[in-house]
XYZ file of C-alpha atoms in Angstrom:
391
model
C 122.738 119.982 89.333
C 119.533 120.848 87.220
C 120.332 121.468 83.692
C 119.839 125.105 82.684
C 117.010 125.463 80.053
C 117.653 127.843 77.339
C 115.132 130.618 76.632
C 113.386 130.858 73.159
C 115.553 133.731 72.421
C 118.855 132.034 73.011
C 117.492 129.111 70.895
C 116.285 131.391 68.184
C 119.933 132.938 68.213
C 121.471 129.422 67.739
C 119.153 128.818 64.920
C 120.080 131.985 63.177
C 123.817 131.025 63.599
C 123.103 127.698 61.981
C 121.392 129.238 59.110
C 124.245 131.559 58.540
C 126.614 128.538 58.638
C 124.197 126.974 55.936
C 123.125 124.182 58.437
C 119.248 124.289 58.334
C 119.001 120.890 59.775
C 120.713 122.220 63.036
C 118.542 125.380 62.885
C 115.327 123.307 62.651
C 116.483 121.394 65.891
C 116.795 124.704 67.863
C 113.602 126.177 66.538
C 111.605 123.131 67.395
C 112.884 123.379 71.103
C 112.054 127.102 71.113
C 108.582 126.396 70.003
C 108.035 123.860 72.740
C 108.571 126.651 75.112
C 106.663 129.417 73.339
C 104.212 127.713 70.696
C 102.398 130.693 69.808
C 105.461 133.000 68.876
C 104.847 134.072 65.484
C 108.569 134.801 64.767
C 109.532 131.394 65.785
C 106.747 129.663 63.557
C 107.817 131.721 60.614
C 111.333 130.858 61.172
C 110.573 127.167 61.194
C 108.584 127.368 58.147
C 111.339 129.176 56.413
C 113.825 126.488 57.351
C 111.501 123.829 55.897
C 111.369 125.733 52.695
C 115.330 125.688 52.873
C 115.237 121.840 53.290
C 112.774 121.481 50.284
C 109.837 120.556 52.418
C 107.058 123.099 51.448
C 104.278 120.576 52.791
C 105.610 121.199 56.288
C 106.442 124.821 55.716
C 103.063 125.961 54.636
C 101.020 125.116 57.699
C 103.586 126.578 60.032
C 103.606 129.783 57.860
C 99.876 130.029 57.917
C 99.971 129.699 61.917
C 102.702 132.327 61.987
C 100.271 134.870 59.985
C 97.369 133.986 62.301
C 99.462 134.284 65.508
C 100.885 137.697 64.339
C 97.412 139.076 63.503
C 96.102 137.806 66.893
C 98.970 139.557 68.634
C 98.497 142.912 66.925
C 94.516 142.814 67.582
C 95.544 142.670 71.150
C 98.462 145.093 70.936
C 97.478 147.839 68.283
C 100.524 149.777 69.184
C 102.613 146.959 67.593
C 100.968 147.303 64.269
C 103.835 149.141 62.387
C 106.403 146.558 63.280
C 103.771 143.771 62.629
C 103.118 145.073 59.133
C 106.632 144.637 58.396
C 106.941 141.177 59.726
C 103.600 140.324 57.920
C 104.956 141.125 54.566
C 107.939 138.710 55.061
C 105.649 135.915 56.432
C 103.385 136.149 53.365
C 106.387 136.133 50.922
C 107.465 132.899 52.464
C 103.869 131.566 52.291
C 103.587 132.442 48.604
C 106.992 130.591 47.956
C 105.485 127.541 49.767
C 102.475 127.580 47.646
C 104.569 127.831 44.545
C 106.788 124.860 45.533
C 103.545 122.954 46.245
C 102.184 123.742 42.612
C 99.408 125.898 43.960
C 99.790 128.813 41.648
C 96.370 130.269 42.360
C 96.993 130.384 46.038
C 100.449 131.936 45.478
C 99.082 134.708 43.444
C 96.318 135.381 46.110
C 99.029 135.783 48.753
C 101.118 137.996 46.447
C 98.039 140.228 45.856
C 97.584 140.466 49.637
C 101.044 141.718 49.759
C 100.591 144.292 46.900
C 97.316 145.381 48.560
C 99.356 146.556 51.433
C 102.277 147.711 49.652
C 101.673 148.491 46.131
C 104.728 147.626 43.768
C 106.435 145.538 46.289
C 109.017 144.036 44.009
C 109.249 140.552 45.208
C 105.388 140.199 45.176
C 105.178 141.940 41.604
C 108.003 139.864 40.160
C 106.345 136.755 41.727
C 102.960 137.137 40.024
C 104.562 137.904 36.780
C 106.558 134.773 36.723
C 103.638 132.522 37.968
C 101.732 133.779 34.960
C 104.550 132.926 32.680
C 104.815 129.550 34.089
C 101.086 128.962 33.774
C 100.929 130.148 30.049
C 99.149 133.369 30.682
C 101.456 135.362 28.560
C 99.369 138.439 28.171
C 98.845 138.731 31.937
C 102.421 137.953 32.611
C 103.857 140.345 30.271
C 101.777 143.311 31.692
C 102.781 142.386 35.474
C 106.477 142.145 34.606
C 106.130 145.425 32.638
C 104.949 147.153 35.729
C 107.519 145.484 37.928
C 110.273 146.986 35.501
C 108.422 150.304 35.390
C 108.231 150.510 39.288
C 112.022 150.117 39.310
C 111.901 149.289 43.027
C 114.364 146.403 42.943
C 118.130 146.015 42.507
C 119.483 147.001 39.027
C 120.564 143.372 38.105
C 116.976 142.140 38.733
C 115.274 144.799 36.829
C 117.887 144.365 33.868
C 117.223 140.588 33.935
C 113.333 141.073 33.862
C 113.729 143.432 31.027
C 115.735 140.991 29.051
C 113.195 138.215 29.863
C 110.347 140.413 28.706
C 112.030 141.369 25.462
C 112.865 137.812 24.629
C 109.280 136.783 25.185
C 107.941 139.414 22.853
C 110.639 138.528 20.345
C 109.791 134.800 20.498
C 106.062 135.575 19.894
C 106.870 138.156 17.056
C 109.052 135.695 15.265
C 106.378 132.906 15.751
C 109.068 130.295 16.810
C 107.325 126.816 17.024
C 107.629 125.656 20.699
C 109.057 122.243 19.453
C 112.328 124.205 18.993
C 112.577 124.339 22.966
C 112.476 120.532 22.780
C 114.883 120.416 20.075
C 117.503 122.580 22.033
C 117.127 120.556 25.219
C 117.434 117.206 23.434
C 120.394 118.473 21.282
C 122.434 119.753 24.216
C 121.777 116.736 26.363
C 122.590 114.240 23.857
C 125.655 115.999 22.796
C 127.016 115.870 26.403
C 125.875 112.504 26.834
C 127.621 111.258 23.764
C 130.979 112.874 24.861
C 130.905 111.179 28.293
C 129.752 107.804 26.817
C 132.640 107.831 24.225
C 135.276 108.932 26.927
C 134.013 106.113 29.414
C 133.933 103.597 26.470
C 137.677 103.530 26.156
C 137.753 102.256 29.847
C 135.171 99.463 29.019
C 131.959 101.264 30.299
C 128.698 100.653 28.547
C 126.043 103.218 27.903
C 122.255 102.755 28.531
C 122.556 99.271 30.162
C 119.193 98.006 31.197
C 118.880 96.725 34.902
C 117.953 93.106 34.393
C 117.364 89.871 36.496
C 116.467 86.254 35.830
C 113.000 85.408 36.553
C 111.992 81.990 38.113
C 111.016 80.655 34.825
C 114.525 81.419 33.402
C 113.684 84.462 31.409
C 115.659 87.542 31.731
C 113.350 90.498 32.686
C 113.750 94.121 33.696
C 114.080 94.833 37.557
C 111.197 97.030 38.588
C 111.725 98.965 41.890
C 109.475 97.725 44.684
C 106.299 99.450 44.609
C 106.718 100.929 41.218
C 104.499 100.559 38.232
C 105.032 97.443 36.164
C 106.388 99.469 33.298
C 108.906 101.392 35.270
C 112.015 99.530 33.914
C 115.286 101.322 34.326
C 118.532 101.951 32.039
C 121.451 103.473 33.664
C 123.483 106.032 31.981
C 126.889 104.221 32.210
C 127.916 100.946 33.753
C 131.431 99.476 34.356
C 130.447 95.507 33.694
C 133.684 94.483 35.403
C 132.858 96.114 38.647
C 128.980 96.979 38.403
C 129.833 100.418 39.004
C 127.167 102.973 37.926
C 127.789 106.318 36.477
C 125.551 109.238 35.906
C 125.676 111.843 33.098
C 125.100 115.064 34.965
C 124.084 115.679 38.576
C 121.335 118.101 37.972
C 118.432 118.305 35.336
C 120.086 120.013 32.260
C 118.097 123.177 31.271
C 119.557 124.864 28.369
C 118.838 128.005 26.296
C 117.404 128.219 22.712
C 120.000 130.060 20.768
C 119.581 133.863 21.122
C 116.968 133.307 23.949
C 119.360 132.863 26.834
C 117.122 134.788 29.290
C 114.135 132.503 28.758
C 115.971 129.588 30.229
C 116.182 131.292 33.611
C 112.523 130.776 34.484
C 109.759 128.788 32.892
C 107.533 130.180 30.372
C 104.935 128.183 28.416
C 104.426 128.610 24.923
C 101.427 127.068 22.879
C 101.883 124.431 20.614
C 98.857 125.378 18.401
C 96.486 123.314 16.344
C 96.481 120.221 18.518
C 93.217 118.626 20.001
C 93.849 119.970 23.467
C 95.862 122.931 24.912
C 99.442 121.880 24.591
C 102.290 124.061 25.929
C 106.143 123.519 25.971
C 108.142 125.126 28.747
C 111.378 127.102 28.227
C 112.676 124.664 31.002
C 112.216 121.160 29.536
C 115.202 119.165 30.840
C 115.522 116.098 28.662
C 117.049 114.068 31.394
C 114.221 114.936 33.615
C 111.253 115.878 31.805
C 108.068 116.801 33.362
C 105.020 115.576 31.582
C 101.925 117.098 32.986
C 98.362 116.162 31.963
C 94.984 117.917 33.242
C 91.732 116.272 32.361
C 88.511 118.104 32.151
C 86.817 115.665 34.485
C 87.679 112.762 36.688
C 87.954 109.010 36.054
C 90.756 109.158 33.618
C 93.717 108.304 35.757
C 93.984 104.532 35.277
C 93.387 104.828 31.343
C 95.895 107.706 31.209
C 98.647 105.606 33.053
C 98.169 102.861 30.797
C 98.869 104.924 27.740
C 101.772 106.553 29.394
C 103.239 103.157 30.454
C 102.961 101.798 26.960
C 104.537 104.837 25.395
C 107.556 104.588 27.936
C 108.021 101.000 27.454
C 108.233 101.666 23.778
C 111.053 104.220 24.369
C 112.815 102.024 26.824
C 112.806 99.332 24.149
C 114.432 101.817 21.689
C 111.395 102.820 19.510
C 112.863 106.212 18.921
C 116.540 105.381 19.102
C 119.158 103.336 17.124
C 120.281 99.736 17.212
C 123.101 100.615 19.686
C 121.292 103.373 21.849
C 118.796 106.296 22.026
C 116.566 104.582 24.555
C 114.557 106.090 27.527
C 116.095 105.569 30.980
C 113.571 106.174 33.664
C 110.039 107.106 34.606
C 108.632 108.315 37.952
C 105.432 107.061 39.551
C 102.500 109.242 38.628
C 101.950 112.226 41.024
C 98.031 112.691 41.163
C 97.079 116.359 41.418
C 94.297 118.699 41.106
C 91.716 116.704 43.048
C 92.524 113.510 40.894
C 92.131 115.216 37.512
C 95.820 115.651 36.747
C 98.928 113.305 36.423
C 102.539 114.536 36.508
C 105.428 112.228 35.466
C 109.169 112.845 35.332
C 110.983 111.055 32.530
C 114.585 110.463 31.765
C 114.332 110.547 27.959
C 117.866 109.301 27.637
C 118.911 109.824 23.943
C 115.522 109.007 22.494
C 114.743 111.469 19.699
C 112.106 114.220 19.779
C 109.896 112.003 17.593
C 109.015 110.157 20.878
C 107.218 113.511 21.879
C 105.302 113.596 18.666
C 104.198 109.991 19.378
C 103.236 110.810 22.906
C 101.072 113.549 21.718
C 99.403 111.417 19.149
C 98.633 108.821 21.737
C 97.172 111.474 24.044
C 94.924 112.732 21.269
C 93.676 109.223 21.056
C 92.924 109.150 24.784
C 91.370 112.508 24.320
C 88.413 110.835 22.467
C 87.613 108.937 25.516
C 88.617 111.202 28.441
C 88.495 114.937 27.359
C 92.051 116.450 28.052
C 92.060 120.145 29.083
C 95.724 120.675 29.066
C 99.167 119.130 28.548
C 102.517 120.661 29.542
C 105.912 119.418 28.423
C 108.409 120.795 30.965
C 108.206 122.866 34.050
C 105.189 124.895 34.738
C 101.834 125.165 36.395
C 98.689 123.278 35.066
C 95.417 125.103 35.536
C 92.906 124.578 38.205
């Protein structure tokens, strides 16, 4: 007996059910099958793009969402009577596309898509809010304040979102008025994380666990050397948070990057805003989201050709921290550094560093090293924490 082939509609219904059950992988399977039968269906392309966003795969989501927009516009050109319905669908497609651009660190493209939504529907709250927070995360505070104030004044969203935006806006204004040095954002993240780490390390020490142990091996010549993951940079030595030496079991302090609020500025921790660290050799910003255990260090150069020299500077800095330059005899070392993520057509580098319990003096030293590099390769911008570099 021949197997009955399900229609795209039936498969889409299965995908929707899977999403409602928080099973995006199952939804993806059904949507892929539906698109085999109907490859030009805008709604299916958009749904699959949305699922990839749910799965943290914006690089796969973006082209699908762009195809969905194009397919929808082609359809409405052939069937003008469907325009009203298509306009509603298009807005949702574009909001998902803007989100994919944000996730891919393409802020200018995200803003352009949000602007397209606002051109068709002035004051659309998701787009208006999205633009505002993109500007905050890019350090464009004047534009951000103006856009978020417009979102609040339009009052087209649910009350909790409007109230949250008002609180955020007020705290930005107060932070600037009180001229708080952005170093305090780093101090807050460092202090809270180290306090938590110290607590867990002390508790586990009672059971024989050791904090900040290095992953080491014996080289062929007999020396004990750091274990470097295959394919990683030669400086990418690792320390683990906690280890039980009797079993080699490894423990981690916290399962998510730890974002904390500066005292009296709780709202600012909800979304990244960049504040300028003035009087440095280049534009330097600190983010309101600067998790000490997964700190993004983002560097944008004015021109190309700086990547190798910059990587050497970062490598030397990290190894100094791994060896305890900004710690104590018994701890306070850096734990991990990612491979560099090259962005902005080869003019930018992004690292993620587990700073461990190294002191904030490590950041002061990093800035000094980058200012030295600036004499050879002009640095346009540095961001400490989450946010978006310029173009």
